[in-house]
PDB file of C-alpha atoms and ligand atoms in Angstrom:
ATOM      1  CA  UNK F   1       9.494   6.340  26.384  1.00  0.00           C
ATOM      2  CA  UNK F   2       5.987   7.756  26.521  1.00  0.00           C
ATOM      3  CA  UNK F   3       3.412   9.682  24.626  1.00  0.00           C
ATOM      4  CA  UNK F   4       2.223   9.892  21.091  1.00  0.00           C
ATOM      5  CA  UNK F   5       3.762  11.908  18.293  1.00  0.00           C
ATOM      6  CA  UNK F   6       1.443  12.688  15.434  1.00  0.00           C
ATOM      7  CA  UNK F   7       2.682  14.603  12.424  1.00  0.00           C
ATOM      8  CA  UNK F   8       1.104  16.420   9.495  1.00  0.00           C
ATOM      9  CA  UNK F   9       2.599  18.294   6.584  1.00  0.00           C
ATOM     10  CA  UNK F  10       2.602  21.865   5.439  1.00  0.00           C
ATOM     11  CA  UNK F  11       0.749  22.544   2.156  1.00  0.00           C
ATOM     12  CA  UNK F  12       2.521  21.628  -1.062  1.00  0.00           C
ATOM     13  CA  UNK F  13       1.904  21.431  -4.774  1.00  0.00           C
ATOM     14  CA  UNK F  14       0.094  24.760  -4.951  1.00  0.00           C
ATOM     15  CA  UNK F  15      -2.529  23.871  -2.330  1.00  0.00           C
ATOM     16  CA  UNK F  16      -3.461  26.447   0.305  1.00  0.00           C
ATOM     17  CA  UNK F  17      -3.902  23.840   3.035  1.00  0.00           C
ATOM     18  CA  UNK F  18      -2.784  20.342   3.803  1.00  0.00           C
ATOM     19  CA  UNK F  19      -5.577  18.214   5.295  1.00  0.00           C
ATOM     20  CA  UNK F  20      -3.043  16.280   7.331  1.00  0.00           C
ATOM     21  CA  UNK F  21      -2.054  19.321   9.334  1.00  0.00           C
ATOM     22  CA  UNK F  22      -5.644  20.538   9.547  1.00  0.00           C
ATOM     23  CA  UNK F  23      -6.595  17.368  11.428  1.00  0.00           C
ATOM     24  CA  UNK F  24      -3.336  16.741  13.283  1.00  0.00           C
ATOM     25  CA  UNK F  25      -3.265  20.190  14.864  1.00  0.00           C
ATOM     26  CA  UNK F  26      -6.642  19.423  16.449  1.00  0.00           C
ATOM     27  CA  UNK F  27      -5.046  16.641  18.490  1.00  0.00           C
ATOM     28  CA  UNK F  28      -2.149  18.650  19.904  1.00  0.00           C
ATOM     29  CA  UNK F  29      -2.288  18.633  23.672  1.00  0.00           C
ATOM     30  CA  UNK F  30      -4.792  15.801  23.931  1.00  0.00           C
ATOM     31  CA  UNK F  31      -4.406  13.039  26.494  1.00  0.00           C
ATOM     32  CA  UNK F  32      -5.240   9.727  24.863  1.00  0.00           C
ATOM     33  CA  UNK F  33      -4.954   6.417  26.646  1.00  0.00           C
ATOM     34  CA  UNK F  34      -3.275   8.311  29.441  1.00  0.00           C
ATOM     35  CA  UNK F  35      -0.589   9.395  27.027  1.00  0.00           C
ATOM     36  CA  UNK F  36       0.039  12.977  25.966  1.00  0.00           C
ATOM     37  CA  UNK F  37      -0.278  13.645  22.258  1.00  0.00           C
ATOM     38  CA  UNK F  38       2.081  16.092  20.592  1.00  0.00           C
ATOM     39  CA  UNK F  39       1.410  17.334  17.082  1.00  0.00           C
ATOM     40  CA  UNK F  40       4.197  18.534  14.854  1.00  0.00           C
ATOM     41  CA  UNK F  41       4.094  19.994  11.368  1.00  0.00           C
ATOM     42  CA  UNK F  42       6.715  18.676   8.978  1.00  0.00           C
ATOM     43  CA  UNK F  43       8.022  20.666   6.026  1.00  0.00           C
ATOM     44  CA  UNK F  44       7.247  19.140   2.652  1.00  0.00           C
ATOM     45  CA  UNK F  45      10.942  19.042   1.886  1.00  0.00           C
ATOM     46  CA  UNK F  46      13.181  16.038   1.372  1.00  0.00           C
ATOM     47  CA  UNK F  47      15.731  15.833   4.172  1.00  0.00           C
ATOM     48  CA  UNK F  48      14.301  18.720   6.209  1.00  0.00           C
ATOM     49  CA  UNK F  49      11.187  16.675   6.958  1.00  0.00           C
ATOM     50  CA  UNK F  50      13.309  13.933   8.502  1.00  0.00           C
ATOM     51  CA  UNK F  51      15.438  16.437  10.399  1.00  0.00           C
ATOM     52  CA  UNK F  52      12.254  17.806  11.970  1.00  0.00           C
ATOM     53  CA  UNK F  53      10.845  14.333  12.591  1.00  0.00           C
ATOM     54  CA  UNK F  54      14.020  13.053  14.222  1.00  0.00           C
ATOM     55  CA  UNK F  55      14.220  16.161  16.406  1.00  0.00           C
ATOM     56  CA  UNK F  56      10.677  15.442  17.587  1.00  0.00           C
ATOM     57  CA  UNK F  57      11.554  11.791  18.249  1.00  0.00           C
ATOM     58  CA  UNK F  58      14.559  12.885  20.310  1.00  0.00           C
ATOM     59  CA  UNK F  59      12.522  15.474  22.185  1.00  0.00           C
ATOM     60  CA  UNK F  60       9.485  13.312  22.920  1.00  0.00           C
ATOM     61  CA  UNK F  61      10.717   9.700  22.792  1.00  0.00           C
ATOM     62  CA  UNK F  62       7.172   8.627  21.888  1.00  0.00           C
ATOM     63  CA  UNK F  63       5.852   5.115  22.255  1.00  0.00           C
ATOM     64  CA  UNK F  64       3.750   5.613  19.138  1.00  0.00           C
ATOM     65  CA  UNK F  65       4.354   7.817  16.114  1.00  0.00           C
ATOM     66  CA  UNK F  66       1.669   8.313  13.532  1.00  0.00           C
ATOM     67  CA  UNK F  67       2.540  10.328  10.451  1.00  0.00           C
ATOM     68  CA  UNK F  68      -0.285  11.670   8.305  1.00  0.00           C
ATOM     69  CA  UNK F  69      -0.113  13.049   4.777  1.00  0.00           C
ATOM     70  CA  UNK F  70      -2.334  14.209   1.950  1.00  0.00           C
ATOM     71  CA  UNK F  71      -2.923  11.904  -0.993  1.00  0.00           C
ATOM     72  CA  UNK F  72      -5.058  13.969  -3.343  1.00  0.00           C
ATOM     73  CA  UNK F  73      -7.160  11.730  -5.556  1.00  0.00           C
ATOM     74  CA  UNK F  74      -7.447   8.873  -3.107  1.00  0.00           C
ATOM     75  CA  UNK F  75     -11.009   8.089  -2.167  1.00  0.00           C
ATOM     76  CA  UNK F  76     -10.597   6.957   1.427  1.00  0.00           C
ATOM     77  CA  UNK F  77      -8.250   6.859   4.395  1.00  0.00           C
ATOM     78  CA  UNK F  78      -5.351   4.681   3.380  1.00  0.00           C
ATOM     79  CA  UNK F  79      -3.195   2.956   5.956  1.00  0.00           C
ATOM     80  CA  UNK F  80       0.202   2.419   4.415  1.00  0.00           C
ATOM     81  CA  UNK F  81       1.757  -1.017   4.541  1.00  0.00           C
ATOM     82  CA  UNK F  82       5.292  -0.288   3.405  1.00  0.00           C
ATOM     83  CA  UNK F  83       7.858   2.434   2.749  1.00  0.00           C
ATOM     84  CA  UNK F  84      10.549   1.929   0.136  1.00  0.00           C
ATOM     85  CA  UNK F  85      14.115   3.182   0.105  1.00  0.00           C
ATOM     86  CA  UNK F  86      13.849   5.609  -2.786  1.00  0.00           C
ATOM     87  CA  UNK F  87      13.077   9.257  -3.435  1.00  0.00           C
ATOM     88  CA  UNK F  88      11.617   9.740  -6.905  1.00  0.00           C
ATOM     89  CA  UNK F  89       9.765  13.032  -7.015  1.00  0.00           C
ATOM     90  CA  UNK F  90       6.937  13.671  -9.471  1.00  0.00           C
ATOM     91  CA  UNK F  91       7.008  17.370  -8.597  1.00  0.00           C
ATOM     92  CA  UNK F  92       9.515  19.614  -6.805  1.00  0.00           C
ATOM     93  CA  UNK F  93       9.209  19.796  -3.026  1.00  0.00           C
ATOM     94  CA  UNK F  94       8.717  23.090  -1.200  1.00  0.00           C
ATOM     95  CA  UNK F  95      12.409  23.928  -1.565  1.00  0.00           C
ATOM     96  CA  UNK F  96      12.485  23.040  -5.248  1.00  0.00           C
ATOM     97  CA  UNK F  97      14.239  19.735  -4.670  1.00  0.00           C
ATOM     98  CA  UNK F  98      13.252  16.956  -7.034  1.00  0.00           C
ATOM     99  CA  UNK F  99      15.372  13.871  -6.365  1.00  0.00           C
ATOM    100  CA  UNK F 100      15.085  11.115  -8.949  1.00  0.00           C
ATOM    101  CA  UNK F 101      15.904   7.509  -8.049  1.00  0.00           C
ATOM    102  CA  UNK F 102      17.903   8.505  -4.957  1.00  0.00           C
ATOM    103  CA  UNK F 103      18.113   6.150  -1.950  1.00  0.00           C
ATOM    104  CA  UNK F 104      16.773   7.583   1.298  1.00  0.00           C
ATOM    105  CA  UNK F 105      19.303   5.675   3.389  1.00  0.00           C
ATOM    106  CA  UNK F 106      22.348   4.518   1.457  1.00  0.00           C
ATOM    107  CA  UNK F 107      22.874   0.893   2.359  1.00  0.00           C
ATOM    108  CA  UNK F 108      19.563   0.738   4.214  1.00  0.00           C
ATOM    109  CA  UNK F 109      17.038  -2.028   3.678  1.00  0.00           C
ATOM    110  CA  UNK F 110      14.979  -1.834   0.505  1.00  0.00           C
ATOM    111  CA  UNK F 111      11.840  -1.265   2.546  1.00  0.00           C
ATOM    112  CA  UNK F 112      10.260  -1.203   5.977  1.00  0.00           C
ATOM    113  CA  UNK F 113       6.825  -2.461   6.872  1.00  0.00           C
ATOM    114  CA  UNK F 114       4.597  -0.369   9.098  1.00  0.00           C
ATOM    115  CA  UNK F 115       4.687  -1.599  12.677  1.00  0.00           C
ATOM    116  CA  UNK F 116       1.016  -0.703  13.128  1.00  0.00           C
ATOM    117  CA  UNK F 117      -1.772  -3.298  12.859  1.00  0.00           C
ATOM    118  CA  UNK F 118      -2.839  -1.948   9.483  1.00  0.00           C
ATOM    119  CA  UNK F 119      -5.681  -4.350   8.755  1.00  0.00           C
ATOM    120  CA  UNK F 120      -7.148  -4.041  12.234  1.00  0.00           C
ATOM    121  CA  UNK F 121      -7.137  -0.276  11.813  1.00  0.00           C
ATOM    122  CA  UNK F 122      -8.934  -0.551   8.463  1.00  0.00           C
ATOM    123  CA  UNK F 123     -11.483  -2.974   9.892  1.00  0.00           C
ATOM    124  CA  UNK F 124     -12.078  -0.690  12.854  1.00  0.00           C
ATOM    125  CA  UNK F 125     -12.573   2.358  10.688  1.00  0.00           C
ATOM    126  CA  UNK F 126     -14.938   0.590   8.295  1.00  0.00           C
ATOM    127  CA  UNK F 127     -16.953  -0.746  11.200  1.00  0.00           C
ATOM    128  CA  UNK F 128     -17.445   2.817  12.347  1.00  0.00           C
ATOM    129  CA  UNK F 129     -18.648   3.869   8.893  1.00  0.00           C
ATOM    130  CA  UNK F 130     -15.436   5.542   7.822  1.00  0.00           C
ATOM    131  CA  UNK F 131     -14.083   4.559   4.389  1.00  0.00           C
ATOM    132  CA  UNK F 132     -10.600   3.114   4.703  1.00  0.00           C
ATOM    133  CA  UNK F 133      -8.285   0.648   3.028  1.00  0.00           C
ATOM    134  CA  UNK F 134      -4.765  -0.675   3.138  1.00  0.00           C
ATOM    135  CA  UNK F 135      -2.409   0.970   0.676  1.00  0.00           C
ATOM    136  CA  UNK F 136       0.461  -0.965  -0.798  1.00  0.00           C
ATOM    137  CA  UNK F 137       2.461   2.133  -1.701  1.00  0.00           C
ATOM    138  CA  UNK F 138       3.128   5.418   0.027  1.00  0.00           C
ATOM    139  CA  UNK F 139       4.467   6.727  -3.275  1.00  0.00           C
ATOM    140  CA  UNK F 140       8.006   7.962  -3.732  1.00  0.00           C
ATOM    141  CA  UNK F 141       7.577  11.599  -2.661  1.00  0.00           C
ATOM    142  CA  UNK F 142       8.046  13.186   0.767  1.00  0.00           C
ATOM    143  CA  UNK F 143       5.479  10.994   2.545  1.00  0.00           C
ATOM    144  CA  UNK F 144       7.251   7.781   1.632  1.00  0.00           C
ATOM    145  CA  UNK F 145      10.508   9.547   2.565  1.00  0.00           C
ATOM    146  CA  UNK F 146       9.105  10.318   6.020  1.00  0.00           C
ATOM    147  CA  UNK F 147       7.606   6.872   6.534  1.00  0.00           C
ATOM    148  CA  UNK F 148      10.870   5.202   5.574  1.00  0.00           C
ATOM    149  CA  UNK F 149      12.907   7.607   7.699  1.00  0.00           C
ATOM    150  CA  UNK F 150      10.562   7.133  10.645  1.00  0.00           C
ATOM    151  CA  UNK F 151      10.827   3.351  10.578  1.00  0.00           C
ATOM    152  CA  UNK F 152      14.569   3.586   9.972  1.00  0.00           C
ATOM    153  CA  UNK F 153      14.878   5.688  13.137  1.00  0.00           C
ATOM    154  CA  UNK F 154      12.498   3.532  15.168  1.00  0.00           C
ATOM    155  CA  UNK F 155      14.659   0.465  14.628  1.00  0.00           C
ATOM    156  CA  UNK F 156      16.886   1.909  17.355  1.00  0.00           C
ATOM    157  CA  UNK F 157      13.952   2.598  19.679  1.00  0.00           C
ATOM    158  CA  UNK F 158      12.917  -0.749  21.064  1.00  0.00           C
ATOM    159  CA  UNK F 159       9.178  -1.026  21.567  1.00  0.00           C
ATOM    160  CA  UNK F 160       8.301   2.171  19.754  1.00  0.00           C
ATOM    161  CA  UNK F 161       5.728   1.730  17.013  1.00  0.00           C
ATOM    162  CA  UNK F 162       5.059   3.834  13.970  1.00  0.00           C
ATOM    163  CA  UNK F 163       3.365   4.079  10.654  1.00  0.00           C
ATOM    164  CA  UNK F 164       1.819   6.322   8.059  1.00  0.00           C
ATOM    165  CA  UNK F 165      -1.724   7.146   6.991  1.00  0.00           C
ATOM    166  CA  UNK F 166      -2.643   9.023   3.816  1.00  0.00           C
ATOM    167  CA  UNK F 167      -5.875  11.013   3.687  1.00  0.00           C
ATOM    168  CA  UNK F 168      -7.879  12.481   0.785  1.00  0.00           C
ATOM    169  CA  UNK F 169      -8.327  16.136  -0.126  1.00  0.00           C
ATOM    170  CA  UNK F 170     -10.569  18.292   2.017  1.00  0.00           C
ATOM    171  CA  UNK F 171     -13.831  19.230   0.293  1.00  0.00           C
ATOM    172  CA  UNK F 172     -12.619  22.791  -0.267  1.00  0.00           C
ATOM    173  CA  UNK F 173      -9.562  21.433  -2.080  1.00  0.00           C
ATOM    174  CA  UNK F 174     -11.566  18.976  -4.154  1.00  0.00           C
ATOM    175  CA  UNK F 175     -13.809  21.832  -5.267  1.00  0.00           C
ATOM    176  CA  UNK F 176     -10.811  23.025  -7.256  1.00  0.00           C
ATOM    177  CA  UNK F 177     -10.194  19.508  -8.625  1.00  0.00           C
ATOM    178  CA  UNK F 178     -13.548  18.526 -10.122  1.00  0.00           C
ATOM    179  CA  UNK F 179     -14.164  14.804  -9.988  1.00  0.00           C
ATOM    180  CA  UNK F 180     -11.714  14.156  -7.188  1.00  0.00           C
ATOM    181  CA  UNK F 181     -12.768  12.603  -3.894  1.00  0.00           C
ATOM    182  CA  UNK F 182     -12.658  14.417  -0.592  1.00  0.00           C
ATOM    183  CA  UNK F 183     -13.190  13.818   3.110  1.00  0.00           C
ATOM    184  CA  UNK F 184     -14.194  16.317   5.769  1.00  0.00           C
ATOM    185  CA  UNK F 185     -11.658  17.101   8.445  1.00  0.00           C
ATOM    186  CA  UNK F 186     -14.213  16.041  11.085  1.00  0.00           C
ATOM    187  CA  UNK F 187     -14.423  12.586   9.508  1.00  0.00           C
ATOM    188  CA  UNK F 188     -10.676  12.175   9.480  1.00  0.00           C
ATOM    189  CA  UNK F 189     -10.549  13.352  13.067  1.00  0.00           C
ATOM    190  CA  UNK F 190     -13.232  10.809  13.947  1.00  0.00           C
ATOM    191  CA  UNK F 191     -11.090   8.163  12.277  1.00  0.00           C
ATOM    192  CA  UNK F 192      -8.327   8.925  14.741  1.00  0.00           C
ATOM    193  CA  UNK F 193     -10.798   8.918  17.614  1.00  0.00           C
ATOM    194  CA  UNK F 194     -12.683   5.731  16.818  1.00  0.00           C
ATOM    195  CA  UNK F 195     -11.771   2.267  17.971  1.00  0.00           C
ATOM    196  CA  UNK F 196     -13.311  -1.186  17.605  1.00  0.00           C
ATOM    197  CA  UNK F 197     -16.371  -1.538  19.766  1.00  0.00           C
ATOM    198  CA  UNK F 198     -16.433   2.100  20.692  1.00  0.00           C
ATOM    199  CA  UNK F 199     -19.683   4.000  20.463  1.00  0.00           C
ATOM    200  CA  UNK F 200     -19.977   5.919  17.245  1.00  0.00           C
ATOM    201  CA  UNK F 201     -18.915   9.524  17.602  1.00  0.00           C
ATOM    202  CA  UNK F 202     -21.873  11.763  18.326  1.00  0.00           C
ATOM    203  CA  UNK F 203     -23.027  13.788  15.358  1.00  0.00           C
ATOM    204  CA  UNK F 204     -22.641  16.921  17.418  1.00  0.00           C
ATOM    205  CA  UNK F 205     -19.151  15.983  18.434  1.00  0.00           C
ATOM    206  CA  UNK F 206     -16.817  18.720  17.314  1.00  0.00           C
ATOM    207  CA  UNK F 207     -14.116  18.478  19.881  1.00  0.00           C
ATOM    208  CA  UNK F 208     -11.235  20.817  19.834  1.00  0.00           C
ATOM    209  CA  UNK F 209      -7.971  19.518  21.028  1.00  0.00           C
ATOM    210  CA  UNK F 210      -8.687  20.191  24.669  1.00  0.00           C
ATOM    211  CA  UNK F 211     -12.166  18.684  24.715  1.00  0.00           C
ATOM    212  CA  UNK F 212     -13.316  16.924  27.867  1.00  0.00           C
ATOM    213  CA  UNK F 213     -13.285  13.445  26.500  1.00  0.00           C
ATOM    214  CA  UNK F 214      -9.636  13.809  25.617  1.00  0.00           C
ATOM    215  CA  UNK F 215      -8.911  14.339  29.274  1.00  0.00           C
ATOM    216  CA  UNK F 216     -10.275  10.954  30.248  1.00  0.00           C
ATOM    217  CA  UNK F 217      -7.453   8.617  31.041  1.00  0.00           C
ATOM    218  CA  UNK F 218      -9.164   5.596  29.526  1.00  0.00           C
ATOM    219  CA  UNK F 219      -9.168   5.311  25.801  1.00  0.00           C
ATOM    220  CA  UNK F 220     -12.112   3.248  24.599  1.00  0.00           C
ATOM    221  CA  UNK F 221     -13.048   5.717  21.919  1.00  0.00           C
ATOM    222  CA  UNK F 222      -9.739   6.491  20.344  1.00  0.00           C
ATOM    223  CA  UNK F 223      -7.817   4.700  17.670  1.00  0.00           C
ATOM    224  CA  UNK F 224      -4.622   6.080  19.106  1.00  0.00           C
ATOM    225  CA  UNK F 225      -5.527   5.006  22.592  1.00  0.00           C
ATOM    226  CA  UNK F 226      -6.523   1.602  21.340  1.00  0.00           C
ATOM    227  CA  UNK F 227      -3.163   1.265  19.632  1.00  0.00           C
ATOM    228  CA  UNK F 228      -1.452   2.187  22.853  1.00  0.00           C
ATOM    229  CA  UNK F 229      -3.373  -0.215  25.038  1.00  0.00           C
ATOM    230  CA  UNK F 230      -4.522  -3.131  22.887  1.00  0.00           C
ATOM    231  CA  UNK F 231      -1.531  -3.813  20.719  1.00  0.00           C
ATOM    232  CA  UNK F 232       1.508  -5.566  22.134  1.00  0.00           C
ATOM    233  CA  UNK F 233       4.177  -2.980  22.644  1.00  0.00           C
ATOM    234  CA  UNK F 234       6.742  -5.259  21.089  1.00  0.00           C
ATOM    235  CA  UNK F 235       6.754  -3.889  17.585  1.00  0.00           C
ATOM    236  CA  UNK F 236       5.944  -6.149  14.697  1.00  0.00           C
ATOM    237  CA  UNK F 237       9.047  -4.739  13.153  1.00  0.00           C
ATOM    238  CA  UNK F 238      10.096  -6.406   9.994  1.00  0.00           C
ATOM    239  CA  UNK F 239      12.298  -5.197   7.234  1.00  0.00           C
ATOM    240  CA  UNK F 240      12.715  -6.451   3.759  1.00  0.00           C
ATOM    241  CA  UNK F 241      16.370  -7.233   3.469  1.00  0.00           C
ATOM    242  CA  UNK F 242      16.537  -8.202  -0.138  1.00  0.00           C
ATOM    243  CA  UNK F 243      16.585  -5.550  -2.807  1.00  0.00           C
ATOM    244  CA  UNK F 244      13.472  -5.518  -4.907  1.00  0.00           C
ATOM    245  CA  UNK F 245      13.837  -4.824  -8.605  1.00  0.00           C
ATOM    246  CA  UNK F 246      10.124  -4.354  -9.051  1.00  0.00           C
ATOM    247  CA  UNK F 247       9.090  -1.350 -11.075  1.00  0.00           C
ATOM    248  CA  UNK F 248       5.403  -2.030 -10.908  1.00  0.00           C
ATOM    249  CA  UNK F 249       3.504   0.896 -12.357  1.00  0.00           C
ATOM    250  CA  UNK F 250       0.803   2.574 -10.329  1.00  0.00           C
ATOM    251  CA  UNK F 251      -2.392   1.312 -11.836  1.00  0.00           C
ATOM    252  CA  UNK F 252      -5.191   2.277  -9.530  1.00  0.00           C
ATOM    253  CA  UNK F 253      -6.689   5.573  -8.580  1.00  0.00           C
ATOM    254  CA  UNK F 254      -5.554   4.885  -5.041  1.00  0.00           C
ATOM    255  CA  UNK F 255      -1.970   4.760  -6.220  1.00  0.00           C
ATOM    256  CA  UNK F 256      -2.126   7.779  -8.456  1.00  0.00           C
ATOM    257  CA  UNK F 257      -0.803  10.503  -6.256  1.00  0.00           C
ATOM    258  CA  UNK F 258       2.060  10.631  -3.795  1.00  0.00           C
TER     259      UNK F 258
HETATM  260  N1  PCA R 301       1.659  14.398   0.853  1.00  0.00           N
HETATM  261  C1  PCA R 301       2.856  14.194   0.057  1.00  0.00           C
HETATM  262  C2  PCA R 301       3.944  14.871   0.827  1.00  0.00           C
HETATM  263  C3  PCA R 301       3.273  15.730   1.832  1.00  0.00           C
HETATM  264  C4  PCA R 301       1.878  15.295   1.837  1.00  0.00           C
HETATM  265  O1  PCA R 301       1.011  15.682   2.617  1.00  0.00           O
HETATM  266  C5  PCA R 301       3.120  12.738  -0.259  1.00  0.00           C
HETATM  267  O2  PCA R 301       2.173  11.950  -0.305  1.00  0.00           O
HETATM  268  O3  PCA R 301       4.263  12.379  -0.472  1.00  0.00           O
END
């Protein structure tokens, strides 16, 4: 078991780009914390996304998997706490599938918690001047589907950690959604490259995925590297075993979109 798998999604919902893939593809081929980083694009399709994810897990056997997705309308980087065992699509996916109230894993636990240190990540990002918060819901669309499926698969991979981060629209997307928040791809990239106590990224820093600093074995400046080196490898894996009947409505802007 080695390396980092980081995933982003193809565009969906009529968008021309998906910010998750725009940032994730920049990290493909990097060496972070001495670990190779592999980026994979997932289809925004129920089922197919997990087929692609599980193929990547089998191929790479990563020690850390970080899945990234777009959450248009959210105002900051949101580190997801939990994935729930339901598909309930607000819009059709990219194959026209629109499951309603369908379990992701029949007989599976009602939910899985992220095995990432979500609050430490948020604190680290804020300390570096990057807006971030914990999210209590990954929605019920393909991102939640992938987060649940990821954690469901990782339960068989002792020591492997994983979680999900939602990111806002890119500015060019928000321009077509007046009033919506956005975040530049460079800022999101910096979020993945910034760790507690690390020097702030240089303003001129526009690394591509094979930039020099990525080649350094040590990882003081990278969130991913920090996760690999500073967090106990034993996953903080917990699952909610009781079924939750909660139908709490989404009430905040941060919860508005999948
Ligand atoms: N966001 C969607 C699916 C793909 C993506 O980038 C979601 O939040 O479910």
